[in-house]
mmCIF file of C-alpha atoms in Angstrom:
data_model
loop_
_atom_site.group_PDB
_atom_site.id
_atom_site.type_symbol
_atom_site.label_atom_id
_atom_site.label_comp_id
_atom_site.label_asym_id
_atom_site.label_seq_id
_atom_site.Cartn_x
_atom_site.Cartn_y
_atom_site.Cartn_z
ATOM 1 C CA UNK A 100 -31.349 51.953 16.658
ATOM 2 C CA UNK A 101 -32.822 53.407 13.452
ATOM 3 C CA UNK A 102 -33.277 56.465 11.698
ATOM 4 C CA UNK A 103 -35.934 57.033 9.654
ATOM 5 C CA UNK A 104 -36.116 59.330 6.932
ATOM 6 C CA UNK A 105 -39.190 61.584 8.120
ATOM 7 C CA UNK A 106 -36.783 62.035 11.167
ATOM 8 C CA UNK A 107 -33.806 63.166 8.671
ATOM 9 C CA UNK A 108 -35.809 64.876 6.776
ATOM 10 C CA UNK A 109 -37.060 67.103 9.795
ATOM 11 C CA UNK A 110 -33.384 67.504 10.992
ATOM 12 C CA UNK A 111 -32.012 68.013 7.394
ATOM 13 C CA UNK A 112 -34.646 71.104 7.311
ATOM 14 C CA UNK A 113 -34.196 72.285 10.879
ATOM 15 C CA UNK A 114 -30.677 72.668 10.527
ATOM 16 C CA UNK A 115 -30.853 74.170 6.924
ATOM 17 C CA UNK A 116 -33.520 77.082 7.848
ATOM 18 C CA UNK A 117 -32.027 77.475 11.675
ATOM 19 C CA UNK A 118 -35.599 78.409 12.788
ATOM 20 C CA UNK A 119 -38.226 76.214 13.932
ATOM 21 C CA UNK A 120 -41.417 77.911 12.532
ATOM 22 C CA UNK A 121 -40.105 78.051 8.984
ATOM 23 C CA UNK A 122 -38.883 74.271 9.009
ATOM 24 C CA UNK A 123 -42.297 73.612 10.557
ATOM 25 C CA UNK A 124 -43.651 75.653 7.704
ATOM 26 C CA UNK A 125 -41.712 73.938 5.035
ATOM 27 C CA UNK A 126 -42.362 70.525 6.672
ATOM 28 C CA UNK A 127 -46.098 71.237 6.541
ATOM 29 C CA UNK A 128 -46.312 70.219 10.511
ATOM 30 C CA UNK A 129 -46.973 72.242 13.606
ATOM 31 C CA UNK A 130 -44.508 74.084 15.014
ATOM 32 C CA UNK A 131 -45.371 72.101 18.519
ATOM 33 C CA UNK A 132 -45.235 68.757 16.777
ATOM 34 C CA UNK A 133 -41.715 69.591 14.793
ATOM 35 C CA UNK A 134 -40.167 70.349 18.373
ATOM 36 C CA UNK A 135 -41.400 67.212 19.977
ATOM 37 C CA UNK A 136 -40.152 65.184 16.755
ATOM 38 C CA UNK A 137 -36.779 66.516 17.307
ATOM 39 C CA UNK A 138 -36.565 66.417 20.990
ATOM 40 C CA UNK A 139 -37.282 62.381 20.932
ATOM 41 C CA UNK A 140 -34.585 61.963 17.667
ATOM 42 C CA UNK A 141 -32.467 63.935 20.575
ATOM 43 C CA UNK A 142 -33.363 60.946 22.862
ATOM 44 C CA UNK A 143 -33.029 58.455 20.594
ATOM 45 C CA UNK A 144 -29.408 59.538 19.737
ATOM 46 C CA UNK A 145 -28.568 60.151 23.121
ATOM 47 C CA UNK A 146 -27.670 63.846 22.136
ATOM 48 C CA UNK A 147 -28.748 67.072 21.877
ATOM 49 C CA UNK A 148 -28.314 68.103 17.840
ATOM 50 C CA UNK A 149 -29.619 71.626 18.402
ATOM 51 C CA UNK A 150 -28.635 74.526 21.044
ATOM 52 C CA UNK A 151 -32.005 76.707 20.892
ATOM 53 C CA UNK A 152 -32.809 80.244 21.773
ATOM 54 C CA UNK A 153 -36.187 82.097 21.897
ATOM 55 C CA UNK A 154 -35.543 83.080 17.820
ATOM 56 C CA UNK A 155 -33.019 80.743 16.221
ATOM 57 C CA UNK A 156 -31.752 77.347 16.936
ATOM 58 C CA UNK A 157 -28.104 76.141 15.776
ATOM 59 C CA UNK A 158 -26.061 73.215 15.812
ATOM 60 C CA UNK A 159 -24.029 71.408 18.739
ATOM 61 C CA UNK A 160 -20.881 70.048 17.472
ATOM 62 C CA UNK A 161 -22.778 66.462 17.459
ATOM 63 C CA UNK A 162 -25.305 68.478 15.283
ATOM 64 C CA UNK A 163 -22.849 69.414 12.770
ATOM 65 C CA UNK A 164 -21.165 66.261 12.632
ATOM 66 C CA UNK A 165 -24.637 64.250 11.478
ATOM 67 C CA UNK A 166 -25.885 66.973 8.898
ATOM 68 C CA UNK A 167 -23.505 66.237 6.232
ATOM 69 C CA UNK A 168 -24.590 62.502 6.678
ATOM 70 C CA UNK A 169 -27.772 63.012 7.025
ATOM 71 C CA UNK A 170 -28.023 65.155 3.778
ATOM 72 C CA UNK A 171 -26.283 61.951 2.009
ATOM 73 C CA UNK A 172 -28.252 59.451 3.642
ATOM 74 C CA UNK A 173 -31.528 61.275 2.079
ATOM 75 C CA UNK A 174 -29.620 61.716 -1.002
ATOM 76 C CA UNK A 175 -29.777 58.139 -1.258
ATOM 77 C CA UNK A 176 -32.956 57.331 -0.112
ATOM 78 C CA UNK A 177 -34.061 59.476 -3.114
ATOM 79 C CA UNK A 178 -31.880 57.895 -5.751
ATOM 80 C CA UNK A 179 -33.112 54.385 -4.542
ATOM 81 C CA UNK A 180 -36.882 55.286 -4.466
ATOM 82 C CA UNK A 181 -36.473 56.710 -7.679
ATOM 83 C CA UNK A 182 -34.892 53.751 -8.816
ATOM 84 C CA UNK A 183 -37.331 51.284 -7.841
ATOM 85 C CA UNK A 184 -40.367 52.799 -8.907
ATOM 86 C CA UNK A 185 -39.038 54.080 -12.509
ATOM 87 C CA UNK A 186 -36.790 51.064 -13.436
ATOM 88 C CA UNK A 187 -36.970 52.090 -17.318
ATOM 89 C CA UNK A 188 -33.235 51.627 -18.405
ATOM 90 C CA UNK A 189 -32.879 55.121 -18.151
ATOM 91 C CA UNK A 190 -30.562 57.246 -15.959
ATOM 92 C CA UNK A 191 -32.727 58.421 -12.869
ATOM 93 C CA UNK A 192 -30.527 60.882 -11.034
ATOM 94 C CA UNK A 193 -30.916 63.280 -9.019
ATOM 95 C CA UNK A 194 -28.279 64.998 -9.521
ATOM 96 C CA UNK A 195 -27.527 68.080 -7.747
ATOM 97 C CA UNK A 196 -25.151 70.784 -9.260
ATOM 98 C CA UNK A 197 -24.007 73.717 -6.964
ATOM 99 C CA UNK A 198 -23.130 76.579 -9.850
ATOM 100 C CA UNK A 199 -22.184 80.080 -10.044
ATOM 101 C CA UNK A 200 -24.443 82.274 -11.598
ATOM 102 C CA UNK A 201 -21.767 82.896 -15.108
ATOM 103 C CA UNK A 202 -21.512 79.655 -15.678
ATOM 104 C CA UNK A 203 -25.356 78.530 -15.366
ATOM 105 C CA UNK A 204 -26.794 80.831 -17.515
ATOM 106 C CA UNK A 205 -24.049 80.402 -20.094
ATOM 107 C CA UNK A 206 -23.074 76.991 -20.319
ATOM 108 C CA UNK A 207 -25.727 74.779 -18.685
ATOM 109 C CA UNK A 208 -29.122 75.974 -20.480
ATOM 110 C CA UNK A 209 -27.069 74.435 -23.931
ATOM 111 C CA UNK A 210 -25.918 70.920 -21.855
ATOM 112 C CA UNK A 211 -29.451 70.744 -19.941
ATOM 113 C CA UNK A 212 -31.308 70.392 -23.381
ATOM 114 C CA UNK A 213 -29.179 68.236 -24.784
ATOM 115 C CA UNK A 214 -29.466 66.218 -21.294
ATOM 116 C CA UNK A 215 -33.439 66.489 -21.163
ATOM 117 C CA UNK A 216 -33.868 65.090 -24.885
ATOM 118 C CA UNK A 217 -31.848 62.261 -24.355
ATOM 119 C CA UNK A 218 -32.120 61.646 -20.725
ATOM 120 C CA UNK A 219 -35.681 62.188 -20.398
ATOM 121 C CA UNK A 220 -35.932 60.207 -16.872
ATOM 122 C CA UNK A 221 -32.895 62.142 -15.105
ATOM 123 C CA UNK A 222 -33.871 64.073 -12.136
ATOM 124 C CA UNK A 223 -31.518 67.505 -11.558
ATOM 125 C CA UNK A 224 -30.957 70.123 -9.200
ATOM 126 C CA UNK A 225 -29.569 73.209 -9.303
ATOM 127 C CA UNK A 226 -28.280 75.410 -6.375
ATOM 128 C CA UNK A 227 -26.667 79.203 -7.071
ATOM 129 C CA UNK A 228 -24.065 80.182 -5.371
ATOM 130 C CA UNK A 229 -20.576 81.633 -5.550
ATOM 131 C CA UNK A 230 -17.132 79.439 -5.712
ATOM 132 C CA UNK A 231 -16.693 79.441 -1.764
ATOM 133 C CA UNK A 232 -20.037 78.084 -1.068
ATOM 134 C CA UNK A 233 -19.627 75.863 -4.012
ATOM 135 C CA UNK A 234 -16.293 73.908 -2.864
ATOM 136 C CA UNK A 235 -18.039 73.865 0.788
ATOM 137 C CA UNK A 236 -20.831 72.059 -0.585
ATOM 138 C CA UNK A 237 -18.791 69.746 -2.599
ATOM 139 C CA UNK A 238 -16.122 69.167 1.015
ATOM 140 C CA UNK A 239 -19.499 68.260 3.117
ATOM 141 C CA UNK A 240 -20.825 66.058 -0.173
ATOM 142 C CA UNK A 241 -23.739 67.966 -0.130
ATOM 143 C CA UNK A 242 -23.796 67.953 -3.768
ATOM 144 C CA UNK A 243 -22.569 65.530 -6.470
ATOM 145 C CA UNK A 244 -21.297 67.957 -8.591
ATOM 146 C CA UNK A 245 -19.446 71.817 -8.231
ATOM 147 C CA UNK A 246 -18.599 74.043 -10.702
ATOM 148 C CA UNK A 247 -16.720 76.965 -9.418
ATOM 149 C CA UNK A 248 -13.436 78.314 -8.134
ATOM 150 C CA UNK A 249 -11.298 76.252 -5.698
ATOM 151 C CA UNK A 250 -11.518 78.271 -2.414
ATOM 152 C CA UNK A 251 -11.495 77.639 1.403
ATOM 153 C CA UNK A 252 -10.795 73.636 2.364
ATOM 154 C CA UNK A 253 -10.013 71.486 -1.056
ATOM 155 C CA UNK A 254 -7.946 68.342 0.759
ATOM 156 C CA UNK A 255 -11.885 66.352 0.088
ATOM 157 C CA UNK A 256 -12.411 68.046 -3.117
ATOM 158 C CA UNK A 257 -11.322 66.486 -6.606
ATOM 159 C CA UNK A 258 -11.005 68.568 -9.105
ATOM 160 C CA UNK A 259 -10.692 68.961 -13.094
ATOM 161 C CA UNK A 260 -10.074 72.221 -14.609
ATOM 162 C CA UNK A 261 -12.690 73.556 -17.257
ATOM 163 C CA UNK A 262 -11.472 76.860 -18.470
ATOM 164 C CA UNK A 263 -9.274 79.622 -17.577
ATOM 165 C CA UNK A 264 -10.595 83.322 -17.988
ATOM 166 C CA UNK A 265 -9.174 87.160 -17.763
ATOM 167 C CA UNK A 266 -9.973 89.594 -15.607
ATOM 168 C CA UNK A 267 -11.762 92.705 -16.672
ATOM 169 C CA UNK A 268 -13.604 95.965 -16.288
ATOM 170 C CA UNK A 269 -17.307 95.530 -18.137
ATOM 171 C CA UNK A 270 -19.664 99.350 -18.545
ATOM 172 C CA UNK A 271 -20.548 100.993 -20.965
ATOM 173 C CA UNK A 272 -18.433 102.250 -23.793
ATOM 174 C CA UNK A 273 -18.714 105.741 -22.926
ATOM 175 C CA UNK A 274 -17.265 105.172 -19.211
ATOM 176 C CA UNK A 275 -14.117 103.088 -20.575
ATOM 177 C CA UNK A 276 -11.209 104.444 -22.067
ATOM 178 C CA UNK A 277 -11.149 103.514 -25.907
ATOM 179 C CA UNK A 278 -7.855 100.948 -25.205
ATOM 180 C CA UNK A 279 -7.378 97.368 -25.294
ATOM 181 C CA UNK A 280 -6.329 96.687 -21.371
ATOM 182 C CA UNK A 281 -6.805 99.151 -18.615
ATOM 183 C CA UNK A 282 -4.510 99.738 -15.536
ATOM 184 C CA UNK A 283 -5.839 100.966 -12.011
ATOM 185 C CA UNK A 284 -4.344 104.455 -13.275
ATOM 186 C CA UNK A 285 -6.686 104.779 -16.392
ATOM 187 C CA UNK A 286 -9.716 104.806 -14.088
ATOM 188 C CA UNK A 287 -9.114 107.363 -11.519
ATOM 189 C CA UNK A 288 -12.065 109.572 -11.944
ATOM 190 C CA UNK A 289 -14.595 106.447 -12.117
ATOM 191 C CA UNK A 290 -16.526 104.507 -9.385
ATOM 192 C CA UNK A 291 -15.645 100.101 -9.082
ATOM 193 C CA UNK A 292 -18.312 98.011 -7.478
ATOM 194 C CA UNK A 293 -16.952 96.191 -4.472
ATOM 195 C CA UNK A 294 -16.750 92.901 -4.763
ATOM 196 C CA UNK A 295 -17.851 90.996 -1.418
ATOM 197 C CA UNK A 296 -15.060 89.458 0.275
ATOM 198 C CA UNK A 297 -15.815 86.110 -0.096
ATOM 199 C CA UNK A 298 -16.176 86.053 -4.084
ATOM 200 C CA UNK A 299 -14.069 84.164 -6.681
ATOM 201 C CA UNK A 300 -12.829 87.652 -8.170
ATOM 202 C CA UNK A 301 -12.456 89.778 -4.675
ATOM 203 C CA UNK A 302 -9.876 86.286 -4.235
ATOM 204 C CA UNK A 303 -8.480 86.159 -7.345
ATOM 205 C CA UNK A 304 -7.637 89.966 -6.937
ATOM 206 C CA UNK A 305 -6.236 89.776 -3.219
ATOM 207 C CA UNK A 306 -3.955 86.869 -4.038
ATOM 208 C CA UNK A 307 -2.722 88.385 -6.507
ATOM 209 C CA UNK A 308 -1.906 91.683 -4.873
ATOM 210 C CA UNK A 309 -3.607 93.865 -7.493
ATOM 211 C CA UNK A 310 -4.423 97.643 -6.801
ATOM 212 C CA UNK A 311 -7.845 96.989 -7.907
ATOM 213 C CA UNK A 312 -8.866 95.549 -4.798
ATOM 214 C CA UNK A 313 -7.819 98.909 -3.294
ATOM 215 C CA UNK A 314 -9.687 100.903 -5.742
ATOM 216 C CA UNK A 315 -13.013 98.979 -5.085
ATOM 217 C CA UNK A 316 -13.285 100.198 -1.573
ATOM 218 C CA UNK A 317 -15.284 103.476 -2.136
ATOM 219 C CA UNK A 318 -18.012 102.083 -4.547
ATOM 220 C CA UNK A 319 -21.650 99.612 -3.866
ATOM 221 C CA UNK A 320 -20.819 96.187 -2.712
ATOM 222 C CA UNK A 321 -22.596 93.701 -4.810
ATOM 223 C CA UNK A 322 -22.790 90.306 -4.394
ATOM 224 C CA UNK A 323 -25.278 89.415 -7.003
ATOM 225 C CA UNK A 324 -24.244 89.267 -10.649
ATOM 226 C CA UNK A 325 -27.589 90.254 -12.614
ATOM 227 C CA UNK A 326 -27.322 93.471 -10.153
ATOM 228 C CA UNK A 327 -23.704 94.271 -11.267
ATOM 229 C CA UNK A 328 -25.208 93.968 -14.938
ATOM 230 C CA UNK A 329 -28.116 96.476 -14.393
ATOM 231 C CA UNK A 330 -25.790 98.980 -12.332
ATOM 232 C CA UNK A 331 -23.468 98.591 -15.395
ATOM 233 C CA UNK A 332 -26.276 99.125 -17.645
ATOM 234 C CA UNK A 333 -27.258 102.026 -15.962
ATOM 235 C CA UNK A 334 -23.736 103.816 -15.313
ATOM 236 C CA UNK A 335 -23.585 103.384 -11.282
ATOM 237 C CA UNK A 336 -20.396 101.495 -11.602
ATOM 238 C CA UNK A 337 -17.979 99.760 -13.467
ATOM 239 C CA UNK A 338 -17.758 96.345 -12.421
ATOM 240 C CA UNK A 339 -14.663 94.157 -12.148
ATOM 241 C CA UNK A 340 -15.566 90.857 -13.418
ATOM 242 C CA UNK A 341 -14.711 87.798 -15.560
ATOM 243 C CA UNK A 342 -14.706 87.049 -19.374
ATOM 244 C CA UNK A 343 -17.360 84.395 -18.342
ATOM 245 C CA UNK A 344 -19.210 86.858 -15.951
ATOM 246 C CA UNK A 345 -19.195 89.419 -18.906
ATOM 247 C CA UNK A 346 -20.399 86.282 -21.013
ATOM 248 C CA UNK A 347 -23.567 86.485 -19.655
ATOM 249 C CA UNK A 348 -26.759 87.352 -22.073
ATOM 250 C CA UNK A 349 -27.609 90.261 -19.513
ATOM 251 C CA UNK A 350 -24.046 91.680 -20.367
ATOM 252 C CA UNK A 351 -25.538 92.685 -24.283
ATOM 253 C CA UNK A 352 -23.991 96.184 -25.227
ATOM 254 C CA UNK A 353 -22.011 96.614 -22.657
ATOM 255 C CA UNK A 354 -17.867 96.345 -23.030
ATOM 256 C CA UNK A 355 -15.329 93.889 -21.459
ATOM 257 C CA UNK A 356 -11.699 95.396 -21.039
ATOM 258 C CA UNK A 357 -8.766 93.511 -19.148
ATOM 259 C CA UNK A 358 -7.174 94.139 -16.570
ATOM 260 C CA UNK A 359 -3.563 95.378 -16.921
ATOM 261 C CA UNK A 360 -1.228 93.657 -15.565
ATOM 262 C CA UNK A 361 -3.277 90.374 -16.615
ATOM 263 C CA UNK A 362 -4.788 88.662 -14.056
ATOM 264 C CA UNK A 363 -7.132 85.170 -14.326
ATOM 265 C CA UNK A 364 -10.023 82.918 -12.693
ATOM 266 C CA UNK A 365 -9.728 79.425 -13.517
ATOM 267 C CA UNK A 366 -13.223 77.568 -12.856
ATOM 268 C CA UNK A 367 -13.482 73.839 -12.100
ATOM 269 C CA UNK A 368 -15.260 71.001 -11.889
ATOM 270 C CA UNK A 369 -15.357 69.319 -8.375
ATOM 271 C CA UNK A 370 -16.807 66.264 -7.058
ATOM 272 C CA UNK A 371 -16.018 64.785 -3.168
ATOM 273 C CA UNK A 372 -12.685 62.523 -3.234
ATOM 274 C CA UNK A 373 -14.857 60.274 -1.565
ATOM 275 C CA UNK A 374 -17.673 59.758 -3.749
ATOM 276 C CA UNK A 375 -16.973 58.894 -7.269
ATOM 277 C CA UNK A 376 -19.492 59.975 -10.011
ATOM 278 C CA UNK A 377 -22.221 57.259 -10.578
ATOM 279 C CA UNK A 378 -23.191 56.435 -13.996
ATOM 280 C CA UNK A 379 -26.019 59.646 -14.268
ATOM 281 C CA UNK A 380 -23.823 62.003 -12.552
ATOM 282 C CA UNK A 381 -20.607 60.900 -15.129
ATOM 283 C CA UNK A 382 -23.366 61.392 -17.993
ATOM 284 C CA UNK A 383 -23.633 65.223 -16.996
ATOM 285 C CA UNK A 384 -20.403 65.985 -16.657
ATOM 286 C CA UNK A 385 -20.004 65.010 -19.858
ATOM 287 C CA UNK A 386 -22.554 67.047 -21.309
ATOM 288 C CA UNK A 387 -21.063 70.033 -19.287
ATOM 289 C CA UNK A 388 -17.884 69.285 -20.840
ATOM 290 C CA UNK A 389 -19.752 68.775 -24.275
ATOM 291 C CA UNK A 390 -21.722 72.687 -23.707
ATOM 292 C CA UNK A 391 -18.430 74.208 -23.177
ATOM 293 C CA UNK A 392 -17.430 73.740 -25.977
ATOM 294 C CA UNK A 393 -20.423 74.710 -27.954
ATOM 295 C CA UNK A 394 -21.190 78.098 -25.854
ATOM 296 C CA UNK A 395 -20.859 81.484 -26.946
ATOM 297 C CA UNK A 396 -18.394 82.921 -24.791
ATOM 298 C CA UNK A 397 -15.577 86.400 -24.990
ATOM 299 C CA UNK A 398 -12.721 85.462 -26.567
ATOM 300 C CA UNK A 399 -9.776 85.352 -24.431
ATOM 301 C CA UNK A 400 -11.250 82.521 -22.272
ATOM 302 C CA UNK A 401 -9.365 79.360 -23.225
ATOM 303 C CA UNK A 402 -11.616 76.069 -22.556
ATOM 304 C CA UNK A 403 -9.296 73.200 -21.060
ATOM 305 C CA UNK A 404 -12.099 70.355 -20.440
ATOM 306 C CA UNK A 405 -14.080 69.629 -23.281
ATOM 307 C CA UNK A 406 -15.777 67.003 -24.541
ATOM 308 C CA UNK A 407 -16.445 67.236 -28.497
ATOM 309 C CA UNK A 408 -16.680 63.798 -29.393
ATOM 310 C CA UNK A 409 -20.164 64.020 -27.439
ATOM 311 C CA UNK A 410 -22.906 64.188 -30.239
ATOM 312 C CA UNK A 411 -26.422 64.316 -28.518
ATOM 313 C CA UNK A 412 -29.654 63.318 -30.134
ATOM 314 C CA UNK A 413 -31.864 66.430 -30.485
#
């Protein structure tokens, strides 16, 4: 029996969108066609890989056992392809980061044009999306590289620490008190933006025990990072964040106090345990490593992973 990767490819989107029409849609096939494509992969298989209503379909437990493979098998299939038809001595990728939002627009735009000038041929992709997605990405080897915070199932996850960074309230000066840390105490009067549970900093704070988490209850919940900045901006909020979150260009004239007592988010850099880096995805790690060190970031974050002996050709 064979799989071919049009069939994949169809399940790989199916399973992804969890709606017929739209995987039709992004397939460019007929709905009609789509379900008769996966009905005989079904048959083939000697399975059923979907459980479908009259809006949605989702995955059998057979399902979710071949997407992960699936996505790598097509992985593959790409990196070969690309192989064979560009052959140049060149690194061909892809590559596919998974990234929170901090990090990417701090750190990657310097290692990405370092990468593009002297790895002209290398094929990336990058995915947003916060730490818990991130190391469930990495565990299903969805992606070849995550850069986030360890949370949720790590026993398939290696990992290599990349900086470690404070805690902090970031508004505008005239809705901080004019000190150098700040306790729960010191804010009484003024509104937090909740953090969603499943963030790196709503973890950070619960496993910690801090009060803050307490004190975010009443205000917004944001999950997005450029809307924390604009409701900063604006005054709806002060939000609780990192030094790297508050490193972001957005962040521009607004202030970064820590938290009292100190508390930290350490970020890593994950790949599966079961899939070592090839040769183009060990080339951008080290140019992550290599951007680290060269980006603009609050003081108070302390870089553990960098690589400075790395001197790209511009």
């Amino acid at each position: 029996m064979n799989m071919s990767q049009r069939q994949l490819s169809m399940f790989v989107a199916t399973a992804t969108l969890a709606h017929i029409t739209q995987a039709s849609e992004a397939l460019h096939i007929s709905q009609p066609a789509l379900t008769r494509a996966l009905r005989a992969f079904e048959n083939q298989l000697g399975c059923r890989l979907f459980s479908r209503t009259t809006r949605r379909v989702t995955l059998t437990p057979e399902g979710a056992l071949l997407l992960p493979r699936a996505q790598a098998l097509l992985r593959q299939m790409s990196a070969a392809q690309e192989a064979v038809r560009g052959h140049t001595g060149q690194l061909q990728g892809p590559v596919t980061i998974a990234v929170g939002t901090a990090f990417a627009c701090t750190v990657l735009p310097i290692a990405l044009t370092a990468l593009n000038a002297q790895h002209p041929g290398l094929r990336l992709r990058i995915i947003d999306d916060n730490s818990q997605g991130i190391t469930a990405r990495v565990a299903r080897a969805e992606v070849e590289i995550g850069i986030g915070s360890l949370m949720g199932r790590t026993t398939t996850v290696a990992s290599e620490k990349l900086l470690t960074a404070p805690l902090g309230l970031l508004g505008r000066s005239d809705s901080l008190p004019c000190q150098p840390s700040v306790r729960v105490s010191d804010v009484n009067g003024s509104l937090l933006l909740q953090e969603p549970e499943d963030s790196s900093i709503a973890h950070s704070l619960s496993a910690q025990g801090s009060d803050w988490r307490k004190k975010m209850e009443r205000g917004t919940e944001v999950s997005s990072l450029a809307i924390q900045l604009a409701m900063a901006h604006a005054g709806a909020g002060l939000a609780v964040m990192s030094a790297l979150g508050a490193s972001h260009p957005q962040a521009k004239g607004l202030r970064f106090v820590p938290l009292r007592p100190g508390l930290q988010r350490e970020v890593f850099l994950m790949h599966h345990i079961h899939h070592p880096p090839d040769e183009a995805t060990a080339t951008v790690c080290d140019f992550i490593r290599w951007a680290l060190a060269q980006a603009a970031l609050l003081p108070g974050i302390k870089r553990v992973a960098s690589n400075t002996a790395l001197n790209p050709k511009h």
